Amino acid sequence: MDYTTMDLRTLVERVIKGDEMAKEEFERRWEIPWEQVGTVPISIEEKPKD
C-alpha cells in the first residue's frame, strides 16, 4: 500500500483504525504530530494574486 499517494480522508481513517504507518505518513506530510490534531490551527497558505 502506498501511503504517500493516499488521499487525506483515507489516510486519517487508517490512522483512526490504528495503522501506525499511516500515522507516520500523516505526520510527515502535514508536519503536525497526530496527538496535536484538533488542538492547533491549520491554515492554507495562498499564493499572492498578481
GROMACS .gro file of C-alpha atoms in nm:
model
   50
    1MET     CA    1   0.000   0.000   0.000
    2ASP     CA    2   0.139   0.340  -0.097
    3TYR     CA    3   0.072   0.585   0.184
    4THR     CA    4   0.245   0.873   0.003
    5THR     CA    5  -0.029   0.894  -0.262
    6MET     CA    6  -0.324   0.816  -0.036
    7ASP     CA    7  -0.583   1.094  -0.009
    8LEU     CA    8  -0.616   1.270   0.325
    9ARG     CA    9  -0.952   1.123   0.424
   10THR     CA   10  -0.837   0.764   0.368
   11LEU     CA   11  -0.511   0.832   0.548
   12VAL     CA   12  -0.693   0.976   0.853
   13GLU     CA   13  -0.940   0.685   0.857
   14ARG     CA   14  -0.649   0.441   0.864
   15VAL     CA   15  -0.481   0.634   1.148
   16ILE     CA   16  -0.804   0.623   1.349
   17LYS     CA   17  -0.815   0.246   1.299
   18GLY     CA   18  -0.464   0.224   1.449
   19ASP     CA   19  -0.244   0.200   1.139
   20GLU     CA   20   0.097   0.319   1.261
   21MET     CA   21   0.244   0.361   0.911
   22ALA     CA   22  -0.049   0.585   0.813
   23LYS     CA   23   0.013   0.792   1.127
   24GLU     CA   24   0.380   0.834   1.037
   25GLU     CA   25   0.288   0.943   0.682
   26PHE     CA   26   0.029   1.191   0.814
   27GLU     CA   27   0.284   1.345   1.049
   28ARG     CA   28   0.547   1.362   0.774
   29ARG     CA   29   0.313   1.512   0.517
   30TRP     CA   30   0.142   1.768   0.741
   31GLU     CA   31   0.429   1.828   0.988
   32ILE     CA   32   0.186   1.800   1.279
   33PRO     CA   33   0.209   1.529   1.546
   34TRP     CA   34  -0.112   1.322   1.536
   35GLU     CA   35  -0.167   1.389   1.906
   36GLN     CA   36  -0.200   1.762   1.829
   37VAL     CA   37  -0.466   1.725   1.560
   38GLY     CA   38  -0.760   1.940   1.662
   39THR     CA   39  -0.552   2.145   1.905
   40VAL     CA   40  -0.352   2.359   1.660
   41PRO     CA   41  -0.487   2.592   1.392
   42ILE     CA   42  -0.428   2.476   1.036
   43SER     CA   43  -0.433   2.726   0.754
   44ILE     CA   44  -0.366   2.703   0.385
   45GLU     CA   45  -0.111   2.946   0.252
   46GLU     CA   46  -0.237   3.101  -0.066
   47LYS     CA   47  -0.013   3.244  -0.332
   48PRO     CA   48  -0.049   3.620  -0.377
   49LYS     CA   49  -0.251   3.720  -0.682
   50ASP     CA   50  -0.082   3.927  -0.948
   0.00000   0.00000   0.00000
